[in-house]
Amino acid sequence: MISTTLMPLPTSPDALRDLVLDLLQKQQQKESELAEYTRHIARQEALIAQKDQHIAVRDETIARLESTLAKLQRWRFGRRSEKLSPDQINLWEEALETEIAAVESELEAVLTESATVTEPEGMASKSVTRPPRRHPGRMKLPDTLPRIDVHHDPLTCTCGQCGGRLETVGEEISEKLDYLPGRFQVIRHIRPKLACRPCGTIESPALPAQVIDKGLPTGRTVAHVMTAKYVDHLPLYRQETQYLRAGVPISRATLCSWMGRGEYWISVIAEACKMALLEGTILHADETPLPVLNPGSGKTDKAYLWVYRSQADAPHPIVVFDYAPDRKGIHPQNFLGDWKGILQTDDYGGYDALYRKEHVTEAGCWAHVRRHFYDVEQRGPSPVAQKALVWIAKLYEIEADIKEFPPDQKAEARQQRAGPLLEAFRDWLTTTQMQVAPKSGIAKALNYALKRWKALTLYLEEGQLSIDNNPVERALRGVAIGRKNYLFAGNDAGGERAASFYSIIETCKLNGIEPFAYLCDILEKLPTWPNKRLHELLPWNWKKTALA
């Protein structure tokens, strides 16, 4: 309240000066308070804007996931084509079940994350509705399986509410289905139920973090299902029959749910492998088709897995797969980004846009040159093709001799031994080109080699470079075998997760690591593993631990 009483003005100059100074000081204080209040309002407005942006992103993500989930549900419960065989229907159903489980898991993670974000004061929180989870009922594990009890002792015997002493009044028992090579067992987590008599509080020690929160399987069991599908190439409906014979009736829908919810952790490691791969300066690249389900048309679409591999003699070889819905050249551009180095590929034109950039150098593949002449020879005897194959064989003999050389010595040996041979070979190719029919098969083989001569001879100068692109092509064998069994991926998201699996599995193989043992260990550790130490779990850094 402002006083209306007028104070008499001082009569002396000193008193008047003091009054003026006091008023100025008060005015400065008020201005400072006003400025601080203005900054506070600005901070609040920035916080509100940040929250609004987070809510908008959250709502957009939730809407997208709910739309995808609804579409998958329509496919799952909609009308089926009678033209499909029973095995194809099984594969179609398990692909959709896995996709539904994966989308539900991602949607739940988004909702859980958004629930932890507090709204600014004075704003009403938007309600977050969790989707109904498909739980037909927890499967009872067979009594015939051996049980292993794991007791969890409480961290304290003091009540956290009132400080009273806790007394044991019972036990909480959680059973997890565990898999050891060749047999199943049940892990029983036994936690005492502690009660505080003064305040009536009842609590139990926390259950260790699981790869599937509140789920039935252990990390080893999920690892076995994943390994059986992507390493042994067994579709889930076949695994279902195997488990039934072992006395554990696990439905295919349950296996799909485990796959969909466990694949998140694999994608985390795969992304870390990609970052490590792009630190190298020499990469191999190739691509292979991957059919993707399109239930709306009753057919499958032709998508692709693009694969990238570190140089053949890398101390820690890495293979990374990248899924794309088509074979357009924009996909390797997006994957590599600003990467600089030598990229060794076949003759596919999708990489040409990369080579036009100054920071990516093309390296050719002599295996593809040989393949063109070999195809001509297979169609009928061709003296020209036979002679070309002899020239190329000599190049590979040199590579076999210097295989164990260090990079600098290898480059020197190539220049001394393969250099003169290649010069003579090029002269012969040029002369022969003018003597054959322009549109014949042998002419195409000759043109292929001469057109890419600069890229084909780059390996003479780079000792770490391979003579061909075979290192990356070998990584595609598992994909070729796998798609003959499970036939197709469920959708684009399923293709991305398949790429993550193949990245981990092939990288493990190159580093001499058994994939099942690796997956068992990391799936147990990842739920509580700090992100700053994620590099320790990459295949080439991982130390194999004995399975219990």
Coordinates of C-alpha atoms in Angstrom, one line a residue:
M1 CA 0.0 0.0 0.0
I2 CA 1.4 3.4 -1.0
S3 CA 1.5 6.0 1.7
T4 CA 0.0 9.5 0.8
T5 CA 1.8 11.3 3.6
L6 CA 4.3 13.9 2.1
M7 CA 7.6 14.0 3.8
P8 CA 9.2 17.4 4.2
L9 CA 12.2 18.1 2.0
P10 CA 15.5 18.6 3.8
T11 CA 16.8 22.1 3.9
S12 CA 20.5 21.4 4.1
P13 CA 22.4 20.6 0.9
D14 CA 24.0 17.5 2.4
A15 CA 20.7 16.1 3.5
L16 CA 19.2 16.9 0.1
R17 CA 22.1 15.1 -1.6
D18 CA 21.7 12.1 0.6
L19 CA 18.0 11.9 -0.2
V20 CA 18.7 12.1 -3.9
L21 CA 21.4 9.4 -3.7
D22 CA 19.0 7.2 -1.7
L23 CA 16.3 7.6 -4.3
L24 CA 18.7 6.8 -7.1
Q25 CA 19.9 3.7 -5.2
K26 CA 16.3 2.6 -4.7
Q27 CA 15.5 3.2 -8.4
Q28 CA 18.6 1.1 -9.5
Q29 CA 17.5 -1.7 -7.1
K30 CA 14.0 -1.6 -8.6
E31 CA 15.4 -1.7 -12.2
S32 CA 17.7 -4.6 -11.2
E33 CA 14.7 -6.5 -9.8
L34 CA 12.7 -5.7 -12.9
A35 CA 15.5 -6.9 -15.1
E36 CA 15.9 -10.1 -13.1
Y37 CA 12.1 -10.6 -13.2
T38 CA 12.2 -10.1 -17.0
R39 CA 15.0 -12.7 -17.3
H40 CA 13.0 -15.1 -15.1
I41 CA 10.0 -14.7 -17.4
A42 CA 12.2 -15.3 -20.4
R43 CA 13.6 -18.5 -18.9
Q44 CA 10.1 -19.7 -18.1
E45 CA 8.9 -19.0 -21.6
A46 CA 11.9 -20.9 -23.0
L47 CA 11.2 -23.8 -20.7
I48 CA 7.5 -23.7 -21.8
A49 CA 8.6 -23.7 -25.4
Q50 CA 10.9 -26.6 -24.8
K51 CA 8.2 -28.6 -23.1
D52 CA 5.8 -27.8 -25.9
Q53 CA 8.3 -29.0 -28.4
H54 CA 8.9 -32.2 -26.5
I55 CA 5.1 -32.8 -26.2
A56 CA 4.7 -32.2 -29.9
V57 CA 7.5 -34.6 -30.8
R58 CA 6.1 -37.1 -28.3
D59 CA 2.6 -36.8 -29.7
E60 CA 3.8 -37.2 -33.3
T61 CA 5.9 -40.3 -32.4
I62 CA 3.0 -41.8 -30.5
A63 CA 0.6 -41.1 -33.4
R64 CA 3.0 -42.7 -35.8
L65 CA 3.5 -45.8 -33.7
E66 CA -0.2 -46.2 -33.0
S67 CA -0.9 -45.9 -36.8
T68 CA 1.8 -48.5 -37.5
L69 CA 0.4 -50.8 -34.8
A70 CA -3.1 -50.4 -36.1
K71 CA -2.0 -51.3 -39.6
L72 CA -0.1 -54.3 -38.4
Q73 CA -3.1 -55.5 -36.4
R74 CA -5.3 -55.2 -39.5
W75 CA -2.9 -57.3 -41.4
R76 CA -2.7 -59.8 -38.6
F77 CA -6.4 -60.3 -38.1
G78 CA -7.6 -59.4 -41.7
R79 CA -8.5 -61.7 -44.4
R80 CA -5.7 -64.1 -45.6
S81 CA -5.0 -65.3 -49.1
E82 CA -5.9 -69.0 -49.6
K83 CA -3.1 -69.2 -52.2
L84 CA -0.5 -69.2 -49.5
S85 CA 0.9 -72.5 -48.3
P86 CA 0.7 -73.4 -44.6
D87 CA 4.4 -72.7 -44.2
Q88 CA 4.1 -69.3 -45.9
I89 CA 1.2 -68.4 -43.7
N90 CA 3.3 -69.4 -40.6
L91 CA 6.1 -67.1 -41.8
W92 CA 3.7 -64.3 -42.6
E93 CA 2.1 -64.5 -39.1
E94 CA 5.4 -64.7 -37.2
A95 CA 6.8 -61.7 -39.1
L96 CA 3.7 -59.7 -38.2
E97 CA 3.7 -60.9 -34.6
T98 CA 7.4 -59.8 -34.3
E99 CA 6.7 -56.4 -35.8
I100 CA 3.7 -55.8 -33.5
A101 CA 5.8 -56.7 -30.4
A102 CA 8.6 -54.4 -31.6
V103 CA 6.2 -51.5 -32.2
E104 CA 4.5 -52.1 -28.9
S105 CA 7.9 -52.1 -27.1
E106 CA 8.9 -48.8 -28.8
L107 CA 5.6 -47.2 -28.0
E108 CA 5.8 -48.2 -24.4
A109 CA 9.4 -46.8 -24.2
V110 CA 8.2 -43.5 -25.6
L111 CA 5.3 -43.3 -23.2
T112 CA 7.6 -44.2 -20.3
E113 CA 10.1 -41.5 -21.2
S114 CA 7.5 -38.9 -21.7
A115 CA 5.9 -39.6 -18.3
T116 CA 9.2 -38.6 -16.6
V117 CA 9.1 -35.1 -18.1
T118 CA 7.4 -32.7 -15.7
E119 CA 5.3 -29.9 -17.0
P120 CA 6.0 -26.3 -16.0
E121 CA 4.1 -24.9 -13.1
G122 CA 0.7 -23.6 -14.0
M123 CA 0.3 -25.9 -17.0
A124 CA -1.9 -28.9 -17.0
S125 CA -0.2 -32.1 -17.7
K126 CA -1.4 -34.0 -20.7
S127 CA -2.6 -37.4 -19.9
V128 CA -0.6 -40.3 -21.3
T129 CA -2.6 -43.4 -22.0
R130 CA -0.6 -46.6 -22.3
P131 CA -1.8 -49.1 -24.9
P132 CA -3.3 -52.3 -23.7
R133 CA -0.6 -55.0 -23.6
R134 CA -1.4 -58.3 -25.2
H135 CA -0.9 -60.7 -22.3
P136 CA -3.0 -63.9 -22.7
G137 CA -1.7 -65.1 -19.4
R138 CA 1.8 -65.9 -18.1
M139 CA 2.8 -69.4 -19.2
K140 CA 3.4 -71.9 -16.3
L141 CA 6.8 -73.4 -16.7
P142 CA 6.8 -77.2 -16.6
D143 CA 7.6 -78.8 -13.3
T144 CA 9.9 -81.2 -15.0
L145 CA 12.5 -78.5 -15.7
P146 CA 15.4 -78.2 -13.1
R147 CA 15.2 -75.2 -10.8
I148 CA 18.1 -73.0 -9.7
D149 CA 17.4 -70.7 -6.8
V150 CA 19.0 -67.3 -6.7
H151 CA 18.4 -65.5 -3.3
H152 CA 18.4 -61.8 -3.1
D153 CA 19.2 -60.3 0.3
P154 CA 17.8 -56.9 1.3
L155 CA 20.2 -54.0 1.2
T156 CA 19.0 -52.7 4.6
C157 CA 16.8 -54.0 7.5
T158 CA 15.5 -50.5 8.3
C159 CA 12.1 -49.2 7.0
G160 CA 12.5 -46.3 4.6
Q161 CA 9.3 -44.7 5.8
C162 CA 9.6 -44.6 9.6
G163 CA 13.0 -46.1 10.4
G164 CA 11.6 -49.1 12.1
R165 CA 13.1 -52.6 11.9
L166 CA 12.0 -54.8 9.0
E167 CA 10.9 -58.4 9.7
T168 CA 10.6 -61.2 7.1
V169 CA 7.0 -62.2 6.6
G170 CA 7.2 -64.2 3.3
E171 CA 8.9 -64.5 0.0
E172 CA 8.5 -63.1 -3.6
I173 CA 9.4 -65.8 -6.2
S174 CA 9.9 -64.9 -9.8
E175 CA 10.7 -67.7 -12.3
K176 CA 12.7 -67.1 -15.5
L177 CA 13.1 -69.5 -18.3
D178 CA 16.8 -70.0 -18.9
Y179 CA 18.5 -71.8 -21.8
L180 CA 21.8 -73.6 -21.7
P181 CA 23.1 -75.3 -24.9
G182 CA 21.0 -78.4 -25.3
R183 CA 18.6 -77.9 -22.4
F184 CA 16.3 -75.6 -20.5
Q185 CA 16.3 -74.7 -16.8
V186 CA 14.3 -72.4 -14.5
I187 CA 16.0 -69.6 -12.6
R188 CA 14.0 -68.8 -9.4
H189 CA 14.7 -65.4 -8.0
I190 CA 13.7 -65.6 -4.3
R191 CA 13.3 -62.3 -2.5
P192 CA 12.2 -62.0 1.1
K193 CA 9.1 -60.0 1.9
L194 CA 10.0 -57.6 4.7
A195 CA 7.4 -55.9 6.9
C196 CA 7.8 -53.0 9.3
R197 CA 5.4 -53.5 12.2
P198 CA 5.3 -49.9 13.4
C199 CA 4.1 -48.4 10.1
G200 CA 2.8 -51.5 8.2
T201 CA 5.2 -51.0 5.2
I202 CA 5.9 -54.2 3.2
E203 CA 8.8 -54.2 0.7
S204 CA 11.2 -56.6 -1.1
P205 CA 14.6 -56.3 -2.6
A206 CA 14.5 -55.1 -6.2
L207 CA 14.7 -57.8 -8.9
P208 CA 17.8 -57.5 -11.1
A209 CA 17.2 -55.6 -14.4
Q210 CA 16.1 -58.0 -17.2
V211 CA 16.5 -57.8 -21.0
I212 CA 12.6 -57.9 -21.1
D213 CA 11.2 -56.1 -18.1
K214 CA 8.8 -58.4 -16.2
G215 CA 9.2 -61.0 -19.0
L216 CA 9.6 -64.7 -18.7
P217 CA 13.0 -65.3 -20.5
T218 CA 16.5 -64.7 -19.3
G219 CA 19.0 -63.0 -21.6
R220 CA 20.4 -66.4 -22.6
T221 CA 17.0 -67.6 -23.7
V222 CA 16.4 -64.5 -25.9
A223 CA 20.0 -64.9 -27.2
H224 CA 19.2 -68.5 -28.2
V225 CA 16.0 -67.6 -30.1
M226 CA 17.9 -64.8 -31.9
T227 CA 20.8 -67.0 -32.8
A228 CA 18.6 -69.8 -34.0
K229 CA 16.8 -67.5 -36.4
Y230 CA 19.7 -65.4 -37.7
V231 CA 22.7 -67.7 -37.4
D232 CA 21.0 -71.2 -37.8
H233 CA 18.3 -69.7 -40.1
L234 CA 15.4 -71.3 -38.3
P235 CA 12.0 -69.5 -38.6
L236 CA 10.2 -69.1 -35.3
Y237 CA 7.5 -71.6 -36.1
R238 CA 10.2 -74.3 -36.5
Q239 CA 11.7 -73.3 -33.2
E240 CA 8.3 -73.6 -31.6
T241 CA 8.1 -77.3 -32.5
Q242 CA 11.7 -77.9 -31.2
Y243 CA 10.8 -76.4 -27.8
L244 CA 7.6 -78.5 -27.7
R245 CA 9.7 -81.6 -28.1
A246 CA 12.0 -80.4 -25.3
G247 CA 9.0 -80.2 -23.0
V248 CA 8.6 -76.4 -23.0
P249 CA 5.5 -75.4 -24.9
I250 CA 6.4 -71.8 -26.0
S251 CA 4.0 -70.4 -28.5
R252 CA 5.2 -68.7 -31.7
A253 CA 3.4 -65.5 -30.5
T254 CA 5.5 -65.5 -27.4
L255 CA 8.7 -66.1 -29.4
C256 CA 7.8 -63.2 -31.6
S257 CA 7.3 -61.0 -28.6
W258 CA 10.7 -61.9 -27.2
M259 CA 12.3 -61.2 -30.6
G260 CA 10.5 -57.8 -31.0
R261 CA 11.4 -56.6 -27.5
G262 CA 14.9 -57.9 -27.4
E263 CA 16.0 -56.5 -30.7
Y264 CA 16.2 -53.0 -29.3
W265 CA 19.4 -53.8 -27.4
I266 CA 20.9 -55.3 -30.6
S267 CA 20.3 -52.1 -32.5
V268 CA 22.2 -50.1 -29.8
I269 CA 25.3 -52.2 -30.4
A270 CA 24.9 -52.1 -34.2
E271 CA 24.8 -48.3 -34.1
A272 CA 28.0 -48.2 -32.1
C273 CA 29.6 -50.6 -34.6
K274 CA 28.6 -48.2 -37.4
M275 CA 30.3 -45.3 -35.7
A276 CA 33.5 -47.3 -35.3
L277 CA 33.4 -48.5 -38.9
L278 CA 33.2 -44.9 -40.2
E279 CA 36.5 -44.1 -38.4
G280 CA 38.4 -46.2 -41.0
T281 CA 39.7 -44.8 -44.3
I282 CA 39.2 -47.9 -46.5
L283 CA 35.8 -49.5 -46.8
H284 CA 34.2 -52.3 -49.0
A285 CA 30.6 -52.0 -50.0
D286 CA 28.0 -54.2 -51.7
E287 CA 24.3 -54.8 -51.6
T288 CA 21.9 -57.8 -51.8
P289 CA 18.1 -58.1 -52.2
L290 CA 15.8 -58.7 -49.2
P291 CA 12.1 -59.4 -49.8
V292 CA 9.8 -57.4 -47.6
L293 CA 6.2 -58.3 -46.9
N294 CA 3.4 -56.2 -48.5
P295 CA 0.2 -57.9 -47.3
G296 CA -2.0 -55.2 -49.0
S297 CA -0.9 -56.5 -52.4
G298 CA -0.5 -60.1 -51.5
K299 CA 3.2 -59.9 -52.6
T300 CA 6.6 -59.0 -51.3
D301 CA 8.5 -55.9 -52.3
K302 CA 12.2 -56.0 -53.3
A303 CA 14.2 -54.1 -50.7
Y304 CA 17.9 -54.2 -50.2
L305 CA 20.5 -54.7 -47.5
W306 CA 23.6 -52.6 -48.2
V307 CA 26.7 -53.9 -46.5
Y308 CA 29.9 -52.1 -45.5
R309 CA 33.1 -53.8 -44.3
S310 CA 36.4 -52.5 -43.0
Q311 CA 39.6 -53.3 -44.9
A312 CA 40.5 -56.9 -45.1
D313 CA 43.6 -56.6 -42.9
A314 CA 42.0 -54.5 -40.2
P315 CA 43.0 -55.5 -36.7
H316 CA 39.4 -55.3 -35.6
P317 CA 37.2 -56.1 -38.7
I318 CA 33.7 -54.6 -38.7
V319 CA 30.7 -55.4 -40.9
V320 CA 27.6 -53.1 -40.9
F321 CA 24.4 -53.8 -42.8
D322 CA 22.1 -50.9 -43.7
Y323 CA 18.5 -51.6 -44.8
A324 CA 16.9 -49.6 -47.6
P325 CA 13.6 -50.0 -49.4
D326 CA 15.2 -49.8 -52.8
R327 CA 18.6 -49.7 -54.6
K328 CA 18.9 -46.0 -55.2
G329 CA 22.3 -44.4 -54.9
I330 CA 21.1 -42.0 -52.2
H331 CA 21.3 -44.7 -49.6
P332 CA 25.1 -45.1 -49.5
Q333 CA 25.4 -41.3 -49.6
N334 CA 23.2 -41.1 -46.5
F335 CA 25.0 -43.9 -44.7
L336 CA 28.5 -42.6 -45.3
G337 CA 27.7 -38.9 -44.9
D338 CA 30.9 -36.8 -44.7
W339 CA 33.1 -39.9 -44.6
K340 CA 36.5 -39.6 -46.4
G341 CA 38.5 -42.4 -47.8
I342 CA 38.7 -45.2 -50.4
L343 CA 35.6 -47.1 -51.2
Q344 CA 35.9 -50.5 -53.0
T345 CA 32.8 -51.7 -54.8
D346 CA 31.6 -53.5 -57.9
D347 CA 30.5 -51.8 -61.1
Y348 CA 27.0 -50.8 -59.8
G349 CA 26.2 -47.2 -60.8
G350 CA 24.6 -46.4 -57.5
Y351 CA 28.0 -45.5 -56.1
D352 CA 28.9 -43.1 -58.9
A353 CA 27.5 -40.0 -57.0
L354 CA 29.9 -40.8 -54.2
Y355 CA 32.9 -41.0 -56.5
R356 CA 32.1 -37.6 -58.0
K357 CA 32.8 -36.2 -54.6
E358 CA 36.4 -35.2 -54.0
H359 CA 36.7 -37.0 -50.6
V360 CA 35.7 -40.5 -51.8
T361 CA 38.1 -42.4 -54.0
E362 CA 37.0 -45.4 -56.1
A363 CA 38.7 -48.7 -55.9
G364 CA 37.9 -51.5 -58.4
C365 CA 37.4 -55.2 -58.0
W366 CA 39.4 -57.7 -60.1
A367 CA 37.1 -60.5 -59.1
H368 CA 34.3 -58.8 -61.2
V369 CA 36.7 -58.4 -64.1
R370 CA 37.5 -62.1 -63.9
R371 CA 33.8 -62.9 -63.7
H372 CA 33.1 -61.2 -67.0
F373 CA 35.7 -63.2 -68.8
Y374 CA 34.7 -66.4 -67.0
D375 CA 31.1 -66.0 -68.1
V376 CA 32.2 -65.6 -71.7
E377 CA 34.3 -68.8 -71.4
Q378 CA 31.5 -70.7 -69.9
R379 CA 29.2 -69.9 -72.9
G380 CA 31.7 -71.5 -75.3
P381 CA 35.5 -71.8 -75.8
S382 CA 37.0 -68.4 -76.2
P383 CA 40.8 -68.0 -76.7
V384 CA 40.6 -64.3 -75.7
A385 CA 38.8 -65.0 -72.5
Q386 CA 41.1 -67.9 -71.6
K387 CA 44.2 -65.6 -72.1
A388 CA 42.6 -62.9 -70.0
L389 CA 41.9 -65.4 -67.2
V390 CA 45.6 -66.5 -67.3
W391 CA 46.7 -62.8 -66.9
I392 CA 44.4 -62.3 -63.9
A393 CA 45.4 -65.6 -62.3
K394 CA 49.0 -64.3 -62.3
L395 CA 47.9 -61.2 -60.3
Y396 CA 46.3 -63.4 -57.7
E397 CA 49.4 -65.6 -57.5
I398 CA 51.3 -62.4 -56.5
E399 CA 48.7 -61.6 -53.9
A400 CA 49.0 -65.1 -52.4
D401 CA 52.8 -64.7 -52.1
I402 CA 52.7 -61.4 -50.4
K403 CA 49.6 -62.1 -48.2
E404 CA 51.5 -61.8 -44.9
F405 CA 53.6 -58.8 -45.8
P406 CA 53.0 -55.5 -43.9
P407 CA 51.2 -52.8 -46.0
D408 CA 54.3 -50.8 -47.0
Q409 CA 56.1 -53.9 -48.2
K410 CA 53.0 -55.2 -49.9
A411 CA 52.6 -52.0 -51.9
E412 CA 56.3 -52.1 -52.9
A413 CA 56.0 -55.8 -54.0
R414 CA 52.9 -55.0 -56.0
Q415 CA 54.6 -52.2 -57.9
Q416 CA 57.6 -54.2 -58.7
R417 CA 55.9 -57.5 -59.7
A418 CA 52.3 -56.6 -60.6
G419 CA 53.0 -53.2 -62.1
P420 CA 54.8 -54.4 -65.3
L421 CA 52.3 -57.2 -65.6
L422 CA 49.4 -54.8 -65.6
E423 CA 51.0 -52.5 -68.1
A424 CA 51.4 -55.4 -70.5
F425 CA 47.9 -56.6 -69.8
R426 CA 46.5 -53.2 -70.6
D427 CA 48.3 -53.0 -73.9
W428 CA 46.9 -56.4 -74.8
L429 CA 43.4 -55.4 -73.8
T430 CA 43.5 -52.3 -75.9
T431 CA 44.9 -54.1 -78.9
T432 CA 42.4 -57.0 -78.6
Q433 CA 39.5 -54.6 -78.2
M434 CA 39.9 -53.3 -81.7
Q435 CA 39.9 -56.9 -83.1
V436 CA 36.6 -58.2 -81.7
A437 CA 33.0 -57.5 -82.6
P438 CA 31.9 -54.3 -80.7
K439 CA 28.7 -55.8 -79.3
S440 CA 30.0 -59.2 -78.4
G441 CA 30.3 -60.6 -74.9
I442 CA 34.1 -60.5 -75.0
A443 CA 34.0 -56.9 -76.1
K444 CA 31.9 -56.0 -73.1
A445 CA 34.4 -57.8 -70.8
L446 CA 37.3 -55.9 -72.4
N447 CA 35.4 -52.6 -72.1
Y448 CA 34.6 -53.3 -68.4
A449 CA 38.3 -53.7 -67.5
L450 CA 39.6 -50.7 -69.6
K451 CA 36.9 -48.3 -68.4
R452 CA 37.7 -48.9 -64.8
W453 CA 41.5 -49.2 -65.2
K454 CA 42.4 -46.4 -62.8
A455 CA 40.2 -47.8 -60.0
L456 CA 41.5 -51.4 -60.7
T457 CA 45.1 -50.4 -60.4
L458 CA 44.7 -48.3 -57.2
Y459 CA 45.7 -51.3 -55.1
L460 CA 49.2 -51.0 -56.4
E461 CA 49.8 -47.8 -54.3
E462 CA 47.7 -48.8 -51.2
G463 CA 49.1 -51.7 -49.4
Q464 CA 46.1 -52.0 -47.1
L465 CA 43.7 -52.2 -50.1
S466 CA 42.5 -55.6 -51.3
I467 CA 42.8 -56.7 -54.9
D468 CA 39.0 -57.4 -55.0
N469 CA 35.8 -56.8 -53.1
N470 CA 35.5 -60.4 -51.9
P471 CA 35.8 -59.6 -48.2
V472 CA 32.5 -57.9 -48.2
E473 CA 30.8 -60.4 -50.5
R474 CA 31.6 -63.2 -48.0
A475 CA 29.6 -61.3 -45.4
L476 CA 26.5 -61.7 -47.5
R477 CA 26.4 -65.5 -47.5
G478 CA 24.5 -65.6 -44.2
V479 CA 21.8 -63.4 -45.6
A480 CA 21.5 -65.5 -48.8
I481 CA 21.0 -68.7 -46.7
G482 CA 18.6 -67.0 -44.2
R483 CA 16.2 -65.6 -46.7
K484 CA 15.7 -69.1 -48.2
N485 CA 14.3 -70.1 -44.9
Y486 CA 12.3 -67.2 -43.5
L487 CA 11.6 -65.8 -47.0
F488 CA 10.9 -62.2 -46.1
A489 CA 11.0 -59.4 -43.5
G490 CA 7.8 -58.2 -42.0
N491 CA 8.1 -54.5 -43.0
D492 CA 10.7 -51.8 -43.3
A493 CA 11.3 -51.7 -39.5
G494 CA 11.8 -55.5 -39.6
G495 CA 14.4 -55.0 -42.4
E496 CA 16.2 -52.5 -40.2
R497 CA 16.3 -54.9 -37.3
A498 CA 17.5 -57.7 -39.5
A499 CA 20.3 -55.4 -40.6
S500 CA 21.3 -54.8 -37.0
F501 CA 21.4 -58.6 -36.3
Y502 CA 23.5 -59.4 -39.3
S503 CA 25.9 -56.5 -38.4
I504 CA 26.5 -58.1 -35.0
I505 CA 26.7 -61.7 -36.1
E506 CA 29.1 -61.1 -39.0
T507 CA 31.3 -58.8 -36.9
C508 CA 31.4 -61.5 -34.3
K509 CA 32.5 -64.1 -36.8
L510 CA 35.2 -61.9 -38.2
N511 CA 36.6 -61.3 -34.8
G512 CA 36.6 -65.0 -33.9
I513 CA 33.7 -64.7 -31.4
E514 CA 30.9 -67.2 -31.1
P515 CA 27.7 -65.2 -31.6
F516 CA 25.6 -67.1 -29.0
A517 CA 28.1 -66.6 -26.2
Y518 CA 28.4 -62.9 -27.1
L519 CA 24.7 -62.3 -27.2
C520 CA 24.2 -64.1 -23.9
D521 CA 26.6 -61.8 -22.2
I522 CA 25.6 -58.5 -23.6
L523 CA 21.9 -59.1 -23.2
E524 CA 22.5 -59.7 -19.5
K525 CA 24.6 -56.5 -19.2
L526 CA 23.0 -54.0 -21.5
P527 CA 19.9 -53.2 -19.3
T528 CA 22.2 -51.6 -16.6
W529 CA 25.3 -50.8 -18.7
P530 CA 26.3 -47.1 -18.8
N531 CA 26.3 -45.5 -22.3
K532 CA 29.8 -44.0 -21.7
R533 CA 31.2 -47.6 -21.5
L534 CA 29.3 -49.0 -24.4
H535 CA 32.5 -49.4 -26.4
E536 CA 33.6 -52.1 -24.0
L537 CA 30.8 -54.4 -25.2
L538 CA 31.6 -54.1 -28.9
P539 CA 32.7 -57.5 -30.3
W540 CA 36.4 -56.7 -30.7
N541 CA 36.6 -55.4 -27.2
W542 CA 34.4 -58.0 -25.5
K543 CA 36.0 -60.6 -23.3
K544 CA 34.3 -63.9 -23.4
T545 CA 32.9 -65.0 -20.0
A546 CA 32.1 -68.5 -18.9
L547 CA 28.5 -69.4 -19.1
A548 CA 27.0 -70.4 -15.8

